[in-house]
PDB file of C-alpha atoms in Angstrom:
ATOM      1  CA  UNK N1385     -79.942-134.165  -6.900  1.00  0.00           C
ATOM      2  CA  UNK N1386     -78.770-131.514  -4.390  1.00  0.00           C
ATOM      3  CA  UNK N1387     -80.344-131.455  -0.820  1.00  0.00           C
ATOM      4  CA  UNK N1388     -81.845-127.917  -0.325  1.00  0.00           C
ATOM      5  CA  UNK N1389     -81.307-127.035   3.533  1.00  0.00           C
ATOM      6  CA  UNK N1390     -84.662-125.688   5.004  1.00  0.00           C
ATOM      7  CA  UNK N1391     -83.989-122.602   7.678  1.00  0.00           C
ATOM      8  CA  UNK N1392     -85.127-123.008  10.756  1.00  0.00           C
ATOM      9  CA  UNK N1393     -84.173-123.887  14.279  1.00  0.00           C
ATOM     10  CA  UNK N1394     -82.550-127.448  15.165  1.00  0.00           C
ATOM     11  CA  UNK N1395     -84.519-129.384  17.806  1.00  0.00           C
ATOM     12  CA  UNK N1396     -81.191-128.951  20.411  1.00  0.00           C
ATOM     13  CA  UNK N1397     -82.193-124.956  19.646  1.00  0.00           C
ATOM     14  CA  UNK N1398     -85.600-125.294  20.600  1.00  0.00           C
ATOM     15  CA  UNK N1399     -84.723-127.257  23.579  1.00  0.00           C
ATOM     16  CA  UNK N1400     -82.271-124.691  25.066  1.00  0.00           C
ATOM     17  CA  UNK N1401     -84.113-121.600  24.407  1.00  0.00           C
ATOM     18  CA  UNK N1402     -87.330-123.419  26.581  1.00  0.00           C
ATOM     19  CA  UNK N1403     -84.773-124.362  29.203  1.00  0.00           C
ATOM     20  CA  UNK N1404     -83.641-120.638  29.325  1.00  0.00           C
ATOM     21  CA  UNK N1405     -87.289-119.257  29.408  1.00  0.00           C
ATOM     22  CA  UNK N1406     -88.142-122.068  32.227  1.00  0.00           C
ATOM     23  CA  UNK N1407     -84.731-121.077  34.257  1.00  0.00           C
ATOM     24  CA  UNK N1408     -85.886-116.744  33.593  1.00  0.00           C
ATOM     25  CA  UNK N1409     -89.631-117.638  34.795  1.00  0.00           C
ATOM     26  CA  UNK N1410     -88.628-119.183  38.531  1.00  0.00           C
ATOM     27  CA  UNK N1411     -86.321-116.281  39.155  1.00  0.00           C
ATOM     28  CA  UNK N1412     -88.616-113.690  37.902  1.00  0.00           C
ATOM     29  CA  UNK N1413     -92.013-114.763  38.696  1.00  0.00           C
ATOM     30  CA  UNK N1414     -91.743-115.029  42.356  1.00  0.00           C
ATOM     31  CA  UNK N1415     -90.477-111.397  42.298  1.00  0.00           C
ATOM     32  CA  UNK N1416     -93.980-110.191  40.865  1.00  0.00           C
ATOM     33  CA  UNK N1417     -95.646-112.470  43.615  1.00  0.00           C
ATOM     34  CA  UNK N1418     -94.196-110.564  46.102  1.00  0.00           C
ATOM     35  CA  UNK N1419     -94.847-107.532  44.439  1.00  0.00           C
ATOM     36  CA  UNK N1420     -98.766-108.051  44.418  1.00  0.00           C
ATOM     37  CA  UNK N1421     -98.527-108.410  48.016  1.00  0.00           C
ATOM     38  CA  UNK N1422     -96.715-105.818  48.121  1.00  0.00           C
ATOM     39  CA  UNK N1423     -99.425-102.995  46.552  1.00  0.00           C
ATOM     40  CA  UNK N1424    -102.072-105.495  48.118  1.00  0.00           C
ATOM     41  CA  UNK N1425    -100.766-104.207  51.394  1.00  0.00           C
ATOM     42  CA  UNK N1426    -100.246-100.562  50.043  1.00  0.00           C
ATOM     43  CA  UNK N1427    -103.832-100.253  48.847  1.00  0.00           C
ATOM     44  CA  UNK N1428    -104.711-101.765  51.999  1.00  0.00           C
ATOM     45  CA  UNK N1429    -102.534 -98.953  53.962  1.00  0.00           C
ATOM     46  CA  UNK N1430    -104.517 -95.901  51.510  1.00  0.00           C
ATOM     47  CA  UNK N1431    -107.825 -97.172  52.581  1.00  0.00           C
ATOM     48  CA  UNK N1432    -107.285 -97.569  56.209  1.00  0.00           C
ATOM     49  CA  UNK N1433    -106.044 -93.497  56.331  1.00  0.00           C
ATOM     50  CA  UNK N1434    -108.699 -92.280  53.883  1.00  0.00           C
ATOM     51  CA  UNK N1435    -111.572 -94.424  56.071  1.00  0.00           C
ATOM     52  CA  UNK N1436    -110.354 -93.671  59.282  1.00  0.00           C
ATOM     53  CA  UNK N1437    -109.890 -89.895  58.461  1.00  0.00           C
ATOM     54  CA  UNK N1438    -113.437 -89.640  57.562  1.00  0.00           C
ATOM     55  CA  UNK N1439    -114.389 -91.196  60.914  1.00  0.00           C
ATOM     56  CA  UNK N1440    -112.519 -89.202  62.414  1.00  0.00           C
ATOM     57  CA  UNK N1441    -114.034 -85.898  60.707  1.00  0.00           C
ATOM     58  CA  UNK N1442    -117.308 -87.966  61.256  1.00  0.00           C
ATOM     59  CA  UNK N1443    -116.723 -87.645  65.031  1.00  0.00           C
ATOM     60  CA  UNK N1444    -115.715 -84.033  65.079  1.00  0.00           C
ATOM     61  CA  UNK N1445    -119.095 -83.087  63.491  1.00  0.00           C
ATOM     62  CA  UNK N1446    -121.339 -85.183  65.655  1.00  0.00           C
ATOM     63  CA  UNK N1447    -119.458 -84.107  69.119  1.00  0.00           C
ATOM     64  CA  UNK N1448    -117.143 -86.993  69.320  1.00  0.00           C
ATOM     65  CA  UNK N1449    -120.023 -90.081  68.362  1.00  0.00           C
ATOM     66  CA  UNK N1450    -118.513 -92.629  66.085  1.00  0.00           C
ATOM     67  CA  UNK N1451    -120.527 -93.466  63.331  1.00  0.00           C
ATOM     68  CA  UNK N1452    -122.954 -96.872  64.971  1.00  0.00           C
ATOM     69  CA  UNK N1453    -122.122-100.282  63.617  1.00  0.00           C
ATOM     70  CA  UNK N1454    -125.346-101.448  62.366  1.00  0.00           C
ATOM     71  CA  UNK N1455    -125.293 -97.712  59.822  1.00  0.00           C
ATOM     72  CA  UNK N1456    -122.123 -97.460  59.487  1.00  0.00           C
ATOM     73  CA  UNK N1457    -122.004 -97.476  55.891  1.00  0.00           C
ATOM     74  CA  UNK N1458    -125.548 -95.322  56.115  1.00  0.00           C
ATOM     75  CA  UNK N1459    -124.075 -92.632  57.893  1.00  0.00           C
ATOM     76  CA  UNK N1460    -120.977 -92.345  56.205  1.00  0.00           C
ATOM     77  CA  UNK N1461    -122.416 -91.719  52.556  1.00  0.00           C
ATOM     78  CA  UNK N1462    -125.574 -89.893  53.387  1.00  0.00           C
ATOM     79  CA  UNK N1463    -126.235 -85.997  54.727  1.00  0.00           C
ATOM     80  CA  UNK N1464    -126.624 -86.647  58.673  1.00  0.00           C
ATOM     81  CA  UNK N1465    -128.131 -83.974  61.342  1.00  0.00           C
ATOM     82  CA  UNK N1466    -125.816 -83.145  64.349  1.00  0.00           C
ATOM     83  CA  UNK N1467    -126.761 -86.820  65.935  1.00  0.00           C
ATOM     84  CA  UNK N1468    -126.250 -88.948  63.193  1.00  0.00           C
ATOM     85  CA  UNK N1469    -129.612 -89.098  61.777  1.00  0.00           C
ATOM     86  CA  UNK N1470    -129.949 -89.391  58.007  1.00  0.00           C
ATOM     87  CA  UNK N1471    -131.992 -87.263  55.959  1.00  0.00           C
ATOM     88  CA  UNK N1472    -132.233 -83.903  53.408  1.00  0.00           C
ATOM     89  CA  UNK N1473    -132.602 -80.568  54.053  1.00  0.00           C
ATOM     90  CA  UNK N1474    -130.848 -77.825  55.879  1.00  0.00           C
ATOM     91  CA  UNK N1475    -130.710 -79.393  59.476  1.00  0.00           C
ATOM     92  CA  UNK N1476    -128.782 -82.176  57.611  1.00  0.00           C
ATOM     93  CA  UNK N1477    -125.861 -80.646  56.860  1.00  0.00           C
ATOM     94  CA  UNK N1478    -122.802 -83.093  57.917  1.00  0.00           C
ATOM     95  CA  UNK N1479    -121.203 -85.503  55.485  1.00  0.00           C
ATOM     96  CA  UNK N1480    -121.765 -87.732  52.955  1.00  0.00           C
ATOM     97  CA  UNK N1481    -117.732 -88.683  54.239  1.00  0.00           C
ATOM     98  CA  UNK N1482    -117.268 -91.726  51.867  1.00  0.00           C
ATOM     99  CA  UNK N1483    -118.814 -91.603  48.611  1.00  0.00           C
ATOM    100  CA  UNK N1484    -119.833 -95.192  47.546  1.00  0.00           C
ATOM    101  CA  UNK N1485    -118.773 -97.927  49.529  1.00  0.00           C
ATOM    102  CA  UNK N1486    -115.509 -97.079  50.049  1.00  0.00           C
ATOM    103  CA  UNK N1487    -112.933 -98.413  51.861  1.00  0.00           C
ATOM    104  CA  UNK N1488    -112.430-102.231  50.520  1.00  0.00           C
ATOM    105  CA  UNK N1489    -109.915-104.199  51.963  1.00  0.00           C
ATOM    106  CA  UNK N1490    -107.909-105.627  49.074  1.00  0.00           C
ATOM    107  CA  UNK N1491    -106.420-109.068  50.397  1.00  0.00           C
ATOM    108  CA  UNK N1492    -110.103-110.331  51.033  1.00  0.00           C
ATOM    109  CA  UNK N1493    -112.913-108.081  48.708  1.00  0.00           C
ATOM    110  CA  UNK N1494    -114.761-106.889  51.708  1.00  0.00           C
ATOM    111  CA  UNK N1495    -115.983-103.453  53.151  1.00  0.00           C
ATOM    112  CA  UNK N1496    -118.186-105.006  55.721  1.00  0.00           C
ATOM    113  CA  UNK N1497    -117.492-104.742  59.263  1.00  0.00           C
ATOM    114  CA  UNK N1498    -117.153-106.389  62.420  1.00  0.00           C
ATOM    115  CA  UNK N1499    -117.275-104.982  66.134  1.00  0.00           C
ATOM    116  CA  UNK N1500    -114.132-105.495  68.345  1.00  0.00           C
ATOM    117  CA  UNK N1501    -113.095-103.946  71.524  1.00  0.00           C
ATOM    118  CA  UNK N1502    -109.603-103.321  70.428  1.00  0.00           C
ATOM    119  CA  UNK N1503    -107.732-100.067  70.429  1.00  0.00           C
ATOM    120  CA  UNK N1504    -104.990 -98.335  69.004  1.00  0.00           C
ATOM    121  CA  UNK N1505    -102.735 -99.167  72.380  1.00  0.00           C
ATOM    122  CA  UNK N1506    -104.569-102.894  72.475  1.00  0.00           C
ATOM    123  CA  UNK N1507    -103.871-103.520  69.099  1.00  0.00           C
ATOM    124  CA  UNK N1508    -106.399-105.555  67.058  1.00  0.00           C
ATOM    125  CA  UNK N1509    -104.542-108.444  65.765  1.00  0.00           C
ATOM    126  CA  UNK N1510    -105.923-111.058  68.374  1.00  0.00           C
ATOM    127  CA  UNK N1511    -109.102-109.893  66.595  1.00  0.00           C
ATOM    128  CA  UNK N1512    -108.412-110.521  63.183  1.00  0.00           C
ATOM    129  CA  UNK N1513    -110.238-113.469  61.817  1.00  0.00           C
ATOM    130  CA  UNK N1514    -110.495-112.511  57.811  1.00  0.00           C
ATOM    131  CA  UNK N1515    -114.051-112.823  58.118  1.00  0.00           C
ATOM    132  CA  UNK N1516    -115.173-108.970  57.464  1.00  0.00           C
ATOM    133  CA  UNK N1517    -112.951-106.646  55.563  1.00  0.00           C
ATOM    134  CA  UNK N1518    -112.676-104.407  58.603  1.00  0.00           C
ATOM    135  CA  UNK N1519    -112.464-104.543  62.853  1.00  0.00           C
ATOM    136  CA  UNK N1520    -114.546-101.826  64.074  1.00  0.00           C
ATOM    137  CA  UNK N1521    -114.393-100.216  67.404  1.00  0.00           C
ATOM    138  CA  UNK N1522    -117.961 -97.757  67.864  1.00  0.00           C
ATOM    139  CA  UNK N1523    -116.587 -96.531  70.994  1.00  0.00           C
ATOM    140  CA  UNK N1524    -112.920 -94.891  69.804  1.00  0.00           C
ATOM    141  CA  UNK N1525    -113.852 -95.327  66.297  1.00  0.00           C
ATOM    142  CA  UNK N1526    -110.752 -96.698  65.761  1.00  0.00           C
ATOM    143  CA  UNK N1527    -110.629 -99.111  62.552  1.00  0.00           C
ATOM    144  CA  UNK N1528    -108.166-102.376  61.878  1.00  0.00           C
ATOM    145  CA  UNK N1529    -107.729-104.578  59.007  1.00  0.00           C
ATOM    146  CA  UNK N1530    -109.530-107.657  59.398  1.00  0.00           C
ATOM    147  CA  UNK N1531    -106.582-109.722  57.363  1.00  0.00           C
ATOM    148  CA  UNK N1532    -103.114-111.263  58.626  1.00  0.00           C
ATOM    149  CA  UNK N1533    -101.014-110.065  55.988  1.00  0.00           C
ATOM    150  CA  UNK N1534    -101.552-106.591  57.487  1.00  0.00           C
ATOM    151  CA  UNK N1535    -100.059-107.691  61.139  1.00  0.00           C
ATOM    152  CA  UNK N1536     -96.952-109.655  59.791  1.00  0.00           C
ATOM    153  CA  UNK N1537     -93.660-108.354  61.132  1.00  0.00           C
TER     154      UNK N1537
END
């Protein structure tokens, strides 16, 4: 009686192609770790121009006034009047500047914001706490990440 070989892979095989895959995985994988942060912080980057632009045109229409705090998100996706007051009609003819909510900061989920004192010159990142998406200053209407990864050097 003859012994019919079956095809198929011999356990040594098996064992070296896993230790192969294994070996592949630790070099590549970190690579796409640091990628992710990498178009974290990009995305990050996009928002903070396209927000801070509108504020910025925000201001220009309402004779240098930063959008308040406490409406922030009000007044930047509704019609406003020449002092920031929401409404319809022709006396409201500024904005919306962002249209949903806009601007969400992609290392923690958030949009919300949180007042600081810091500047451009001051810097913000003695501010940053991650607990709001955003550092908000009403008076410059200047705007910072609220996350480390942004100030890392």
């Amino acid at each position: 009686m003859a012994r019919h070989h079956r095809p198929g892979f011999a356990p040594i095989e098996v064992l070296v192609a896993v230790v192969v895959v294994v070996v592949l995985a630790t070099v590549v994988l970190p690579e796409f770790s640091v990628s992710n942060g990498d178009i974290r912080l990009s995305a990050l980057k996009f928002n903070l121009h396209t927000v801070q632009s509108q504020i910025d045109a925000y201001r220009d229409d309402h004779r240098g006034r930063s959008p308040a705090l406490a409406t922030f998100m009000s007044q930047m996706t509704n019609k406003t009047d020449a002092h920031g007051t929401i409404g319809q009609g022709s006396a409201f003819r500024y904005g919306p500047y962002l249209q949903g909510p806009g601007g969400i900061n992609p290392f923690n989920g958030s949009n919300s914001l949180k007042a600081t004192t810091a500047t451009m010159d001051t810097h913000a990142r003695t501010a940053v706490d991650g607990s709001t998406g955003w550092l908000y200053n009403e008076a410059t209407g200047d705007l910072f990440p609220n996350t480390p990864e942004y100030y890392r050097d």
